[in-house]
Coordinates of N, CA and C and ligand atoms in Angstrom, one line a residue:
M1 N 0.5 -1.1 -0.2 CA 0.1 -0.2 0.0 C 0.5 1.6 0.0
I2 N 0.7 2.2 -0.8 CA 1.2 3.1 -1.1 C 0.5 4.2 -0.5
I3 N 1.1 5.1 1.0 CA -0.1 6.1 1.3 C 0.2 7.3 0.6
I4 N -0.4 7.9 0.8 CA -0.4 9.5 0.3 C -0.7 10.3 1.4
R5 N 0.0 11.6 1.6 CA -0.3 12.3 3.0 C -1.0 13.3 2.4
T6 N -0.9 13.6 4.0 CA -2.2 15.0 4.5 C -1.1 16.3 4.1
T7 N -1.7 17.3 4.0 CA -0.8 18.7 3.7 C -0.1 18.8 5.4
E8 N -0.7 18.6 6.5 CA 0.2 18.8 7.1 C 1.0 17.6 7.5
E9 N 1.4 16.2 6.9 CA 1.7 15.2 7.2 C 2.9 15.6 6.2
I10 N 3.0 16.6 5.1 CA 4.3 17.1 4.4 C 4.6 17.6 4.9
E11 N 4.2 18.6 5.7 CA 5.0 19.9 5.8 C 5.9 19.3 7.2
L12 N 5.5 18.5 7.7 CA 6.1 17.4 9.1 C 7.2 16.7 8.1
L13 N 7.2 16.3 7.4 CA 8.0 15.5 5.8 C 9.2 16.8 5.6
R14 N 8.5 17.8 5.3 CA 9.3 18.8 4.4 C 10.3 19.2 5.6
E15 N 9.9 19.2 7.4 CA 10.8 19.7 8.3 C 11.7 19.1 8.7
S16 N 11.5 17.4 8.4 CA 12.9 16.3 8.6 C 13.9 16.5 7.6
N17 N 13.3 16.7 6.3 CA 14.0 16.4 4.9 C 15.0 17.8 4.8
L18 N 14.6 18.9 5.5 CA 15.3 20.1 5.2 C 16.3 20.1 6.3
L19 N 15.8 19.0 7.6 CA 16.9 19.3 8.7 C 18.1 18.2 8.0
V20 N 17.5 17.2 7.2 CA 18.4 16.7 6.8 C 19.8 17.4 5.8
S21 N 18.7 18.1 5.0 CA 19.6 19.0 4.0 C 20.4 20.2 4.3
S22 N 20.7 20.8 5.8 CA 21.2 21.5 6.4 C 22.0 20.7 7.2
T23 N 21.8 19.3 7.7 CA 23.0 18.1 8.7 C 24.1 18.5 7.3
L24 N 23.4 17.8 5.8 CA 24.7 17.8 4.8 C 25.5 19.6 4.3
G25 N 24.7 20.3 4.4 CA 25.1 21.5 4.8 C 26.1 22.1 5.7
E26 N 26.3 21.6 7.2 CA 27.3 21.6 7.8 C 28.3 20.7 7.7
L27 N 27.9 19.7 7.0 CA 29.0 18.5 7.1 C 29.9 19.1 5.6
A28 N 29.6 20.0 4.7 CA 30.2 20.5 3.6 C 31.3 21.6 4.0
K29 N 30.8 21.8 5.2 CA 32.5 22.5 5.4 C 33.7 21.8 6.0
W30 N 33.5 20.8 6.6 CA 34.3 19.7 6.9 C 35.1 19.3 6.0
I31 N 34.1 18.6 5.0 CA 34.7 17.6 4.1 C 36.0 17.9 3.4
Q32 N 37.2 17.7 3.6 CA 38.7 18.2 3.0 C 39.8 16.6 3.4
P33 N 40.6 17.3 2.7 CA 41.4 16.1 3.1 C 42.1 16.3 4.3
G34 N 42.1 15.0 5.2 CA 43.1 14.8 6.6 C 41.4 14.3 7.0
V35 N 40.3 14.8 7.3 CA 39.4 14.5 7.6 C 38.8 13.3 8.4
T36 N 38.7 12.6 9.0 CA 37.8 10.9 9.3 C 36.3 10.9 9.0
T37 N 35.6 10.1 8.1 CA 34.6 10.0 8.5 C 33.9 9.6 9.8
Q38 N 35.0 9.6 10.5 CA 34.2 9.3 12.2 C 33.7 10.5 12.7
K39 N 34.9 11.6 12.3 CA 34.9 13.0 12.5 C 33.4 13.8 12.2
L40 N 33.1 13.3 11.0 CA 31.7 13.7 10.3 C 30.7 13.2 10.8
D41 N 30.7 11.9 11.3 CA 29.7 11.2 11.7 C 29.1 11.8 13.2
E42 N 30.2 12.3 14.1 CA 30.2 12.8 15.4 C 29.6 14.3 14.9
I43 N 30.3 15.4 14.1 CA 29.0 16.5 13.7 C 27.9 16.2 13.6
A44 N 27.5 15.3 12.8 CA 26.0 15.2 11.7 C 25.5 14.9 13.3
E45 N 26.1 13.6 14.6 CA 25.0 13.4 15.6 C 24.5 14.3 16.3
E46 N 25.4 15.2 16.6 CA 25.2 16.1 17.8 C 24.2 17.7 16.8
Y47 N 24.6 17.3 15.6 CA 23.7 18.8 15.0 C 22.3 18.2 14.7
I48 N 22.2 16.8 14.7 CA 20.9 16.4 14.7 C 19.7 16.7 15.9
R49 N 20.9 16.2 17.0 CA 20.4 16.0 18.4 C 20.3 17.3 18.6
S50 N 20.8 18.1 18.2 CA 20.3 19.8 18.9 C 19.4 20.4 17.8
H51 N 19.4 19.7 17.2 CA 17.7 20.4 16.4 C 16.6 19.3 16.6
D52 N 16.6 19.1 18.1 CA 15.0 18.3 18.6 C 15.1 16.8 17.6
A53 N 15.6 16.6 17.3 CA 15.5 15.1 16.5 C 16.3 14.0 16.9
I54 N 16.4 13.1 16.2 CA 17.3 11.9 16.5 C 17.8 11.2 15.1
P55 N 19.3 10.6 14.8 CA 19.8 10.1 14.0 C 19.0 9.0 13.5
G56 N 18.3 9.0 12.1 CA 17.4 8.2 11.7 C 17.7 6.6 11.0
F57 N 19.5 6.6 11.0 CA 19.7 5.3 10.6 C 20.8 4.2 11.7
L58 N 20.8 5.1 12.7 CA 21.6 5.0 14.0 C 21.2 3.7 14.8
G59 N 20.9 2.3 14.8 CA 20.3 1.4 15.2 C 19.2 0.3 14.4
Y60 N 18.9 1.2 13.1 CA 18.3 1.2 12.1 C 18.3 -0.7 11.3
H61 N 18.1 -1.2 11.4 CA 18.1 -2.7 11.1 C 19.6 -3.2 12.2
G62 N 20.0 -2.7 13.2 CA 21.4 -3.0 13.8 C 22.6 -2.1 13.4
Y63 N 22.7 -0.9 12.6 CA 23.3 0.2 11.5 C 23.8 0.6 12.8
P64 N 25.4 0.7 12.9 CA 26.0 1.5 14.2 C 26.4 2.9 14.1
K65 N 26.1 3.4 13.0 CA 26.3 4.8 12.8 C 25.3 5.7 12.6
T66 N 25.4 6.9 12.8 CA 24.4 8.2 12.4 C 24.0 8.4 10.4
L67 N 25.9 8.7 9.7 CA 26.0 8.7 8.5 C 26.4 7.2 8.2
C68 N 26.0 7.0 6.9 CA 26.6 6.4 6.2 C 27.6 7.3 4.5
T69 N 28.7 6.7 5.1 CA 30.0 7.4 4.1 C 30.7 6.7 3.8
S70 N 30.4 6.6 1.6 CA 30.9 5.3 1.1 C 32.2 6.4 0.4
I71 N 33.1 5.9 0.4 CA 34.4 6.4 -1.0 C 34.5 5.7 -1.7
N72 N 34.5 6.5 -2.6 CA 35.4 6.0 -4.4 C 34.7 5.2 -4.8
N73 N 35.0 3.8 -4.8 CA 34.1 2.8 -5.3 C 33.2 2.0 -4.3
Q74 N 33.4 2.6 -3.2 CA 31.9 2.3 -2.5 C 31.0 3.2 -2.5
V75 N 29.3 1.7 -2.8 CA 28.6 2.2 -3.6 C 27.6 3.4 -2.5
V76 N 27.0 2.6 -1.4 CA 26.1 2.9 -0.2 C 26.7 2.5 1.0
H77 N 25.8 2.5 2.3 CA 26.3 1.8 3.4 C 27.4 1.3 3.9
G78 N 28.4 2.5 3.9 CA 30.0 3.0 4.6 C 30.1 3.2 5.3
I79 N 30.5 2.8 6.8 CA 30.3 2.8 8.2 C 31.6 4.1 8.6
P80 N 31.3 5.1 9.2 CA 32.6 6.0 9.1 C 33.4 5.0 10.4
S81 N 34.3 5.4 10.3 CA 35.4 5.5 10.8 C 36.9 6.3 10.9
A82 N 38.3 5.4 11.4 CA 38.9 6.9 11.5 C 39.9 6.6 10.2
I83 N 39.2 6.1 9.2 CA 39.9 6.1 8.1 C 40.3 8.2 7.7
K84 N 41.2 8.0 7.3 CA 41.0 10.1 6.6 C 40.4 10.0 5.1
L85 N 39.7 11.3 5.0 CA 39.9 11.5 3.0 C 41.4 12.2 2.8
R86 N 41.1 11.7 1.6 CA 42.1 12.4 0.7 C 41.9 12.7 -0.3
E87 N 42.7 13.9 -0.6 CA 43.1 15.0 -2.2 C 42.5 13.9 -3.3
G88 N 41.4 14.0 -3.9 CA 41.1 13.4 -5.1 C 40.4 12.4 -4.6
D89 N 39.5 12.2 -3.5 CA 38.6 11.0 -3.2 C 37.0 11.3 -3.7
I90 N 36.2 10.5 -3.6 CA 34.9 11.1 -3.3 C 34.2 10.7 -2.7
V91 N 33.1 11.0 -1.7 CA 32.1 10.1 -0.6 C 31.2 10.5 -0.9
S92 N 30.6 9.6 -0.7 CA 28.8 9.8 -1.0 C 28.2 10.1 0.9
V93 N 27.7 10.7 1.2 CA 27.5 11.3 2.7 C 25.8 11.1 2.6
D94 N 25.2 10.2 3.0 CA 23.8 9.9 3.3 C 23.7 9.8 4.8
C95 N 22.5 10.5 5.0 CA 22.0 10.8 6.5 C 20.6 10.6 6.3
G96 N 20.2 9.9 7.8 CA 18.6 10.2 8.1 C 18.8 10.7 9.4
V97 N 17.0 11.3 9.3 CA 16.7 11.9 10.7 C 15.2 11.7 11.0
L98 N 14.9 11.3 12.0 CA 13.5 11.3 12.8 C 13.2 12.7 13.7
K99 N 12.0 12.9 13.1 CA 11.8 14.2 14.3 C 10.3 14.8 14.1
N100 N 9.9 14.6 14.6 CA 8.2 14.5 15.1 C 7.5 13.2 14.5
E101 N 8.0 12.4 14.4 CA 7.5 11.0 14.0 C 7.7 11.1 12.3
Y102 N 8.6 12.0 11.9 CA 8.4 11.4 10.5 C 10.4 11.6 10.2
Y103 N 10.5 10.8 8.9 CA 11.9 10.5 8.7 C 12.2 11.8 7.5
G104 N 13.8 12.1 7.7 CA 14.1 12.8 6.3 C 15.4 11.7 5.7
D105 N 15.2 11.7 5.0 CA 16.6 11.2 4.4 C 17.3 11.5 2.8
S106 N 18.2 11.6 3.1 CA 19.0 12.2 1.5 C 20.9 12.2 1.2
A107 N 21.5 12.2 0.8 CA 22.3 11.8 0.2 C 23.2 12.6 -0.8
Y108 N 23.9 13.1 -1.1 CA 25.2 13.9 -1.6 C 26.7 12.6 -1.9
T109 N 27.2 13.4 -3.1 CA 28.3 12.7 -3.4 C 29.3 14.2 -3.2
F110 N 30.3 13.9 -2.2 CA 31.3 15.5 -2.6 C 32.3 15.0 -2.6
P111 N 33.0 16.2 -4.0 CA 34.3 15.9 -4.0 C 35.4 16.3 -2.8
V112 N 36.6 15.5 -2.6 CA 37.9 16.0 -1.8 C 38.5 16.5 -1.9
G113 N 38.7 17.9 -2.2 CA 39.6 18.9 -2.8 C 39.7 18.7 -4.3
E114 N 40.6 18.8 -5.0 CA 40.2 18.5 -6.3 C 40.4 17.0 -6.8
I115 N 39.4 17.0 -7.7 CA 39.3 15.0 -8.3 C 39.3 15.4 -9.7
S116 N 39.4 14.0 -10.3 CA 39.3 14.5 -11.8 C 38.7 14.8 -12.9
D117 N 38.5 15.0 -13.6 CA 37.6 15.4 -14.8 C 36.5 14.3 -14.9
E118 N 37.3 13.1 -15.2 CA 36.1 12.1 -15.2 C 35.5 11.7 -14.4
I119 N 35.8 11.9 -12.8 CA 35.4 11.6 -12.2 C 34.3 12.8 -11.6
K120 N 34.6 14.1 -11.9 CA 33.5 15.5 -11.8 C 32.2 15.1 -12.6
K121 N 32.9 14.3 -14.2 CA 31.8 13.9 -15.1 C 30.5 13.0 -14.3
L122 N 31.1 12.1 -13.8 CA 30.2 11.1 -12.6 C 29.5 12.1 -12.0
L123 N 30.0 12.7 -11.6 CA 29.0 13.5 -10.0 C 27.7 14.1 -10.8
E124 N 28.4 14.9 -11.7 CA 27.5 15.6 -12.3 C 26.5 15.0 -12.9
V125 N 26.7 14.0 -14.1 CA 25.6 13.2 -15.1 C 24.7 12.3 -13.6
T126 N 25.5 11.6 -12.5 CA 24.5 11.0 -11.5 C 23.4 12.2 -10.8
K127 N 24.2 13.4 -10.4 CA 22.6 14.3 -9.7 C 22.4 14.7 -11.0
E128 N 22.5 15.0 -12.1 CA 21.6 15.5 -13.0 C 20.5 14.1 -13.4
S129 N 20.6 13.2 -13.4 CA 20.3 11.8 -13.7 C 19.0 11.8 -12.6
L130 N 18.9 12.3 -11.3 CA 18.3 12.4 -10.0 C 17.2 13.4 -10.4
Y131 N 17.8 14.4 -10.7 CA 16.4 15.6 -11.3 C 15.6 15.4 -12.4
R132 N 16.4 14.4 -13.3 CA 15.8 13.8 -14.5 C 15.1 12.7 -14.1
G133 N 15.1 12.2 -12.6 CA 13.8 10.8 -12.3 C 12.7 12.2 -11.7
I134 N 13.1 12.7 -11.0 CA 12.3 13.7 -9.9 C 11.1 14.6 -11.0
G135 N 12.0 14.9 -12.6 CA 11.0 15.7 -13.5 C 9.4 14.7 -14.2
T136 N 9.9 13.3 -13.4 CA 8.5 12.5 -13.8 C 7.9 12.0 -13.2
A137 N 8.3 12.5 -11.9 CA 7.2 12.0 -10.5 C 6.3 12.9 -10.2
I138 N 5.3 12.9 -11.4 CA 4.1 13.5 -11.4 C 2.5 12.9 -11.6
E139 N 1.7 12.8 -11.1 CA 0.4 12.5 -11.1 C 0.3 11.6 -12.3
G140 N -0.2 10.2 -12.2 CA -0.5 9.7 -13.7 C 0.6 9.1 -14.0
K141 N 1.7 9.2 -14.0 CA 3.1 8.6 -14.3 C 3.3 7.4 -13.5
R142 N 4.1 6.3 -13.8 CA 4.0 5.5 -13.3 C 5.8 5.5 -12.5
V143 N 5.8 4.1 -11.4 CA 7.5 4.1 -10.9 C 8.2 3.7 -12.0
G144 N 8.2 3.0 -12.6 CA 9.0 2.6 -14.1 C 9.5 4.2 -15.0
D145 N 8.6 5.0 -15.3 CA 8.9 6.1 -15.8 C 10.2 6.9 -14.9
I146 N 10.2 6.8 -13.4 CA 11.1 7.3 -13.0 C 12.4 6.3 -13.5
G147 N 12.3 5.4 -13.0 CA 13.7 4.3 -13.4 C 14.0 5.0 -14.6
Y148 N 13.0 4.8 -15.4 CA 13.7 5.2 -17.6 C 14.4 6.1 -17.7
A149 N 13.9 7.1 -16.8 CA 14.3 8.2 -16.7 C 15.7 8.6 -16.2
V150 N 16.5 8.0 -15.3 CA 17.6 7.9 -14.8 C 18.5 7.0 -15.4
Q151 N 18.2 5.5 -15.9 CA 18.8 5.0 -16.5 C 18.8 5.2 -17.9
T152 N 17.9 5.8 -18.6 CA 18.5 6.3 -20.2 C 19.5 6.9 -20.0
Y153 N 19.2 8.2 -19.2 CA 20.3 9.3 -18.9 C 21.7 9.0 -18.3
C154 N 22.0 8.0 -17.8 CA 23.1 7.4 -17.4 C 23.8 6.6 -18.3
E155 N 23.1 5.4 -18.9 CA 23.7 4.9 -19.6 C 24.2 5.9 -21.0
S156 N 23.3 6.5 -21.4 CA 23.9 7.6 -22.6 C 24.9 8.2 -22.0
H157 N 25.7 8.3 -21.0 CA 26.8 8.8 -20.8 C 27.7 7.4 -20.7
G158 N 27.3 5.9 -20.6 CA 28.3 4.7 -20.4 C 28.5 4.4 -19.3
Y159 N 27.9 5.4 -18.8 CA 27.8 4.4 -16.6 C 26.5 3.4 -16.9
S160 N 26.9 2.9 -15.9 CA 26.0 1.9 -15.5 C 25.0 1.8 -14.4
V161 N 24.4 1.3 -13.8 CA 22.6 1.5 -12.7 C 23.0 0.1 -12.0
V162 N 23.4 0.7 -10.5 CA 23.2 -0.2 -9.7 C 22.0 -0.9 -9.4
R163 N 21.5 -2.3 -9.6 CA 20.1 -3.1 -9.5 C 19.7 -3.1 -8.1
E164 N 20.9 -3.3 -7.2 CA 20.7 -4.1 -6.0 C 19.8 -3.4 -4.8
L165 N 20.4 -1.5 -4.9 CA 19.2 -1.0 -4.5 C 18.7 -0.1 -4.8
V166 N 17.7 0.6 -4.2 CA 16.8 1.3 -4.8 C 16.0 2.5 -4.0
G167 N 15.5 3.2 -4.7 CA 14.9 4.1 -3.8 C 13.6 3.9 -3.1
H168 N 12.5 4.8 -2.5 CA 12.1 4.2 -1.6 C 10.7 5.2 -1.0
G169 N 9.8 4.7 -0.8 CA 8.3 5.9 -0.1 C 9.0 6.1 1.1
I170 N 8.6 7.3 1.9 CA 9.5 8.0 3.3 C 8.0 8.1 4.0
G171 N 8.2 8.3 5.2 CA 6.8 8.9 5.6 C 7.2 8.4 7.8
K172 N 6.5 7.7 8.3 CA 6.9 7.9 9.7 C 7.5 5.9 9.4
N173 N 8.2 5.8 8.3 CA 9.3 4.6 8.8 C 9.9 5.1 7.3
L174 N 12.0 4.9 7.6 CA 12.2 4.9 6.9 C 12.2 4.6 5.5
H175 N 11.7 3.4 5.1 CA 11.4 2.3 3.7 C 10.3 2.1 3.8
E176 N 9.5 2.8 2.9 CA 7.9 2.6 2.8 C 7.5 2.2 1.6
A177 N 6.8 1.5 1.3 CA 6.3 1.3 -0.4 C 5.9 2.5 -1.0
P178 N 6.5 2.7 -2.4 CA 6.9 1.3 -3.3 C 8.6 1.8 -3.7
E179 N 9.1 0.7 -3.6 CA 10.3 0.7 -4.1 C 10.4 1.7 -5.2
V180 N 11.7 2.0 -5.2 CA 12.0 3.2 -6.9 C 13.1 2.7 -7.0
P181 N 13.1 1.7 -8.5 CA 14.6 1.6 -9.0 C 15.0 2.7 -9.6
N182 N 16.2 2.4 -9.7 CA 16.9 3.3 -10.6 C 17.0 3.0 -12.2
Y183 N 15.8 1.9 -12.4 CA 16.1 1.3 -13.6 C 14.8 0.9 -14.1
G184 N 14.2 1.1 -15.5 CA 12.9 0.8 -15.4 C 12.1 1.1 -17.4
R185 N 10.8 0.5 -17.1 CA 10.5 0.5 -18.2 C 8.9 1.3 -18.1
M186 N 9.0 2.3 -19.2 CA 8.5 3.4 -19.3 C 6.7 2.8 -19.2
G187 N 6.0 3.4 -18.5 CA 4.5 2.9 -18.0 C 4.4 1.9 -17.4
K188 N 5.7 0.9 -16.5 CA 5.3 -0.1 -16.1 C 5.3 0.4 -14.3
G189 N 5.0 -0.3 -13.7 CA 5.2 -0.5 -12.2 C 3.8 0.3 -11.8
S190 N 3.6 0.7 -10.2 CA 2.5 1.7 -9.5 C 2.5 3.1 -10.3
K191 N 1.1 3.2 -10.0 CA 0.3 4.3 -10.7 C 1.2 5.5 -10.2
L192 N 1.3 6.8 -9.9 CA 1.8 7.6 -8.7 C 0.5 8.5 -8.7
K193 N 0.4 9.0 -7.2 CA -1.0 9.6 -7.3 C -0.3 11.2 -5.8
K194 N -0.8 12.0 -6.2 CA -0.5 13.3 -5.5 C -0.8 13.1 -4.1
G195 N 0.4 13.7 -3.3 CA 0.3 13.2 -2.2 C 1.1 12.3 -1.8
M196 N 2.1 11.3 -2.4 CA 3.0 10.1 -2.6 C 4.3 10.8 -2.2
V197 N 4.8 10.6 -1.1 CA 6.5 10.7 -0.8 C 7.2 9.7 -1.0
L198 N 8.2 10.1 -2.0 CA 9.6 9.3 -2.4 C 10.7 10.0 -2.2
C199 N 11.7 9.5 -1.7 CA 13.1 9.1 -2.0 C 13.7 8.3 -3.0
I200 N 14.2 9.4 -4.2 CA 14.9 8.8 -4.9 C 16.2 9.1 -5.1
E201 N 16.6 8.1 -5.4 CA 18.6 7.7 -5.0 C 19.5 7.1 -5.6
P202 N 19.3 7.9 -7.5 CA 20.3 6.3 -8.2 C 21.8 6.7 -7.5
M203 N 22.3 5.2 -7.5 CA 23.6 4.9 -7.0 C 24.2 4.4 -8.7
I204 N 25.1 5.1 -9.4 CA 25.7 5.2 -10.8 C 27.1 4.9 -10.5
N205 N 27.4 3.9 -11.7 CA 29.3 3.6 -11.5 C 29.9 3.9 -12.9
I206 N 31.2 4.1 -12.6 CA 31.6 4.5 -14.0 C 32.1 3.3 -14.5
G207 N 32.3 1.9 -14.0 CA 32.3 0.7 -14.6 C 30.9 -0.4 -14.8
R208 N 31.0 -1.5 -14.1 CA 30.2 -2.4 -14.6 C 28.7 -2.1 -13.4
K209 N 28.0 -2.7 -14.0 CA 26.4 -2.5 -13.1 C 26.9 -3.0 -11.3
E210 N 27.6 -4.6 -11.3 CA 27.6 -5.4 -10.3 C 28.3 -5.0 -8.9
V211 N 27.7 -5.4 -8.5 CA 28.2 -4.3 -6.6 C 28.3 -5.9 -6.1
I212 N 29.3 -5.5 -4.9 CA 29.4 -6.9 -3.7 C 29.1 -6.4 -2.5
Q213 N 28.8 -7.1 -1.3 CA 28.9 -6.4 0.0 C 30.4 -7.0 0.6
E214 N 31.0 -5.8 1.4 CA 32.4 -6.2 2.0 C 32.1 -6.8 3.4
N215 N 33.0 -7.2 4.0 CA 33.2 -8.4 5.0 C 32.6 -7.7 6.7
D216 N 32.1 -6.4 6.5 CA 31.9 -5.6 7.7 C 30.4 -5.8 7.3
G217 N 29.8 -6.4 6.3 CA 28.4 -6.7 6.9 C 27.4 -5.9 6.1
W218 N 28.1 -4.3 5.7 CA 27.1 -3.2 5.6 C 27.6 -2.4 3.7
T219 N 29.2 -2.5 4.3 CA 29.3 -1.6 2.7 C 29.4 -2.4 1.2
I220 N 29.0 -1.5 0.6 CA 28.3 -2.2 -1.0 C 29.5 -1.2 -1.6
R221 N 30.3 -2.2 -2.0 CA 31.1 -1.4 -3.4 C 31.1 -2.1 -4.9
T222 N 31.6 -1.3 -5.6 CA 31.4 -2.4 -7.1 C 32.4 -3.0 -7.2
A223 N 31.9 -4.1 -7.7 CA 32.4 -5.3 -8.0 C 33.8 -5.0 -8.8
D224 N 34.4 -4.0 -9.8 CA 35.0 -3.8 -10.7 C 35.8 -3.0 -10.0
K225 N 35.6 -2.1 -8.6 CA 36.5 -1.0 -8.2 C 36.2 0.2 -8.5
S226 N 35.0 0.3 -10.0 CA 35.5 1.6 -10.3 C 34.6 2.2 -9.9
P227 N 34.3 3.9 -9.4 CA 33.8 5.3 -8.7 C 32.4 4.7 -8.8
S228 N 31.9 5.3 -7.9 CA 30.4 5.0 -8.2 C 29.7 6.5 -7.3
A229 N 29.2 6.9 -7.6 CA 28.1 8.1 -7.1 C 27.0 8.0 -6.3
H230 N 26.4 8.7 -6.0 CA 25.2 8.9 -5.4 C 24.6 10.1 -4.6
F231 N 23.2 10.2 -5.3 CA 22.7 11.5 -5.1 C 21.2 10.9 -4.6
E232 N 20.1 11.8 -3.1 CA 19.1 11.4 -3.1 C 18.3 12.6 -2.5
L233 N 16.9 12.7 -2.9 CA 16.1 13.4 -2.8 C 14.6 13.2 -2.6
A234 N 14.2 13.5 -1.4 CA 12.7 13.2 -0.8 C 12.1 14.4 -1.6
V235 N 10.8 13.2 -2.1 CA 9.9 14.1 -3.5 C 8.6 14.2 -3.1
V236 N 7.8 15.2 -3.4 CA 6.5 14.5 -3.0 C 5.6 14.8 -4.8
V237 N 4.7 13.5 -5.2 CA 4.3 13.6 -6.1 C 3.2 14.8 -6.4
Q238 N 3.5 15.7 -7.4 CA 2.1 16.7 -7.8 C 1.6 16.3 -8.8
K239 N 0.6 17.1 -9.0 CA -0.5 17.3 -10.9 C 0.8 17.4 -12.0
D240 N 0.9 18.7 -11.4 CA 2.2 19.0 -12.8 C 3.6 18.6 -12.4
K241 N 4.4 18.8 -11.8 CA 5.7 18.5 -11.4 C 5.9 18.5 -9.9
A242 N 6.6 17.8 -9.6 CA 7.2 17.2 -8.1 C 7.6 18.1 -7.5
E243 N 7.4 18.0 -6.1 CA 7.3 19.3 -5.2 C 8.7 18.6 -4.7
I244 N 10.1 19.4 -4.4 CA 11.0 18.6 -3.3 C 11.1 18.9 -2.1
L245 N 11.4 18.4 -1.1 CA 11.1 18.4 0.3 C 12.6 18.2 1.0
S246 N 13.8 18.2 0.1 CA 14.8 18.1 0.7 C 15.8 19.2 -0.2
T247 N 17.0 19.9 -0.2 CA 17.4 20.4 -1.1 C 19.0 20.5 -0.8
F248 N 19.9 20.7 -1.8 CA 21.4 20.5 -2.0 C 21.8 22.2 -1.9
R249 N 21.1 23.0 -1.5 CA 21.0 24.7 -1.6 C 21.9 24.9 -0.5
Y250 N 22.0 23.9 0.7 CA 23.0 24.7 1.7 C 24.6 23.6 1.6
I251 N 24.4 22.7 0.9 CA 26.2 22.4 0.1 C 26.6 23.3 -0.7
E252 N 25.6 23.5 -1.8 CA 26.6 23.9 -3.4 C 26.3 25.9 -2.6
E253 N 25.7 26.0 -1.7 CA 25.7 27.4 -1.1 C 27.4 27.6 -0.9
I254 N 28.1 27.0 -0.1 CA 29.5 27.0 0.1 C 30.5 27.2 -1.3
Ligands
MF3_301 N1 20.4 5.5 3.5 C1 19.4 4.5 2.9 C2 18.4 4.7 2.1 O1 18.5 5.8 1.9 C3 19.4 3.7 4.1 C4 20.6 3.5 4.8 S1 19.5 2.7 6.1 C5 21.1 2.0 6.9 O2 17.8 4.0 2.0 F1 21.0 0.9 8.0 F2 22.3 1.6 6.6 F3 21.6 2.9 7.6
CO302 CO1 17.2 6.4 1.1

C-alpha cells in the first residue's frame, strides 16, 4: 500500500527532510583532505540532536552510525571510521533523521579537494539523472517512468545503474512502499498519485553495474572497483511538477 500524505504530514516531512539537508550543508564545511569519516559522523549526530531530532539510521537493522560514508568505489552503506579522506577522493554522505515522528533521508556525493575530470563528470551526470527522475514524478506517471528517466540518461553517458539498491517511499518509516528502482520501463510499475512521498536515489557506476558486500556486513562496493556516485532527494508527487522536500542548496551555497 502506498500512503497518500495530508498537507499537515507533508509539512512535517518537509521539516525532517530540510533538517537532513542542513546537516549535509554543515558537513560540507568539514569535508576536506585529512578529516575522518568518524569526525563527520560525530558532527552530524550532534547537529541532529541539537535540532530536536534523532539520527534516523542509528540502530536501523543494527546499523551502528548516524551517517553512511561511502568512499570512491564504495556505493552505499559505508560505515564511518578512523579512515581519513584524501585529496581526489569522492565521498557519498547519506543521512537520515527522525523528527516529529517523520523521517528525512538525503545523500550527496562530495569531492574531496580537487578531483579528476572523469570523476567530476560522474558526479554531474548522477546528480542530473536524479533531477530527471524527479521530473517524471508527477501524477498519472508510473514508478517505472522514474527509473527509465534515470537509466537512459546515465547509460547514454556510458555509466551503469546499480540494481540491488533502490529508492523508496518515506514517512513514519524510513523505507515504505513503493520501491523506486533507478532502472525501469516506461509505463510500468505502480501509478503515481498526488501526495505520495518518495526518495529517489540513483547509485551510478563508471564501470560495470555489479556490486558486492564487504566483510563488515554493510558496505556495498562495485565489483570491478570502479568509482560510484549517489545522490538522494525526497519529493512529493504533484499534479504538474514534483515538489522537492529536501535541497542541496545548503551544500552548494558554500
Ligand atoms: N540511506 C539509505 C537509504 O537511502 C538507508 C540507510 S539504512 C542504514 O535508503 F541502515 F544503512 F542506515
Ligand atoms: Co533513502
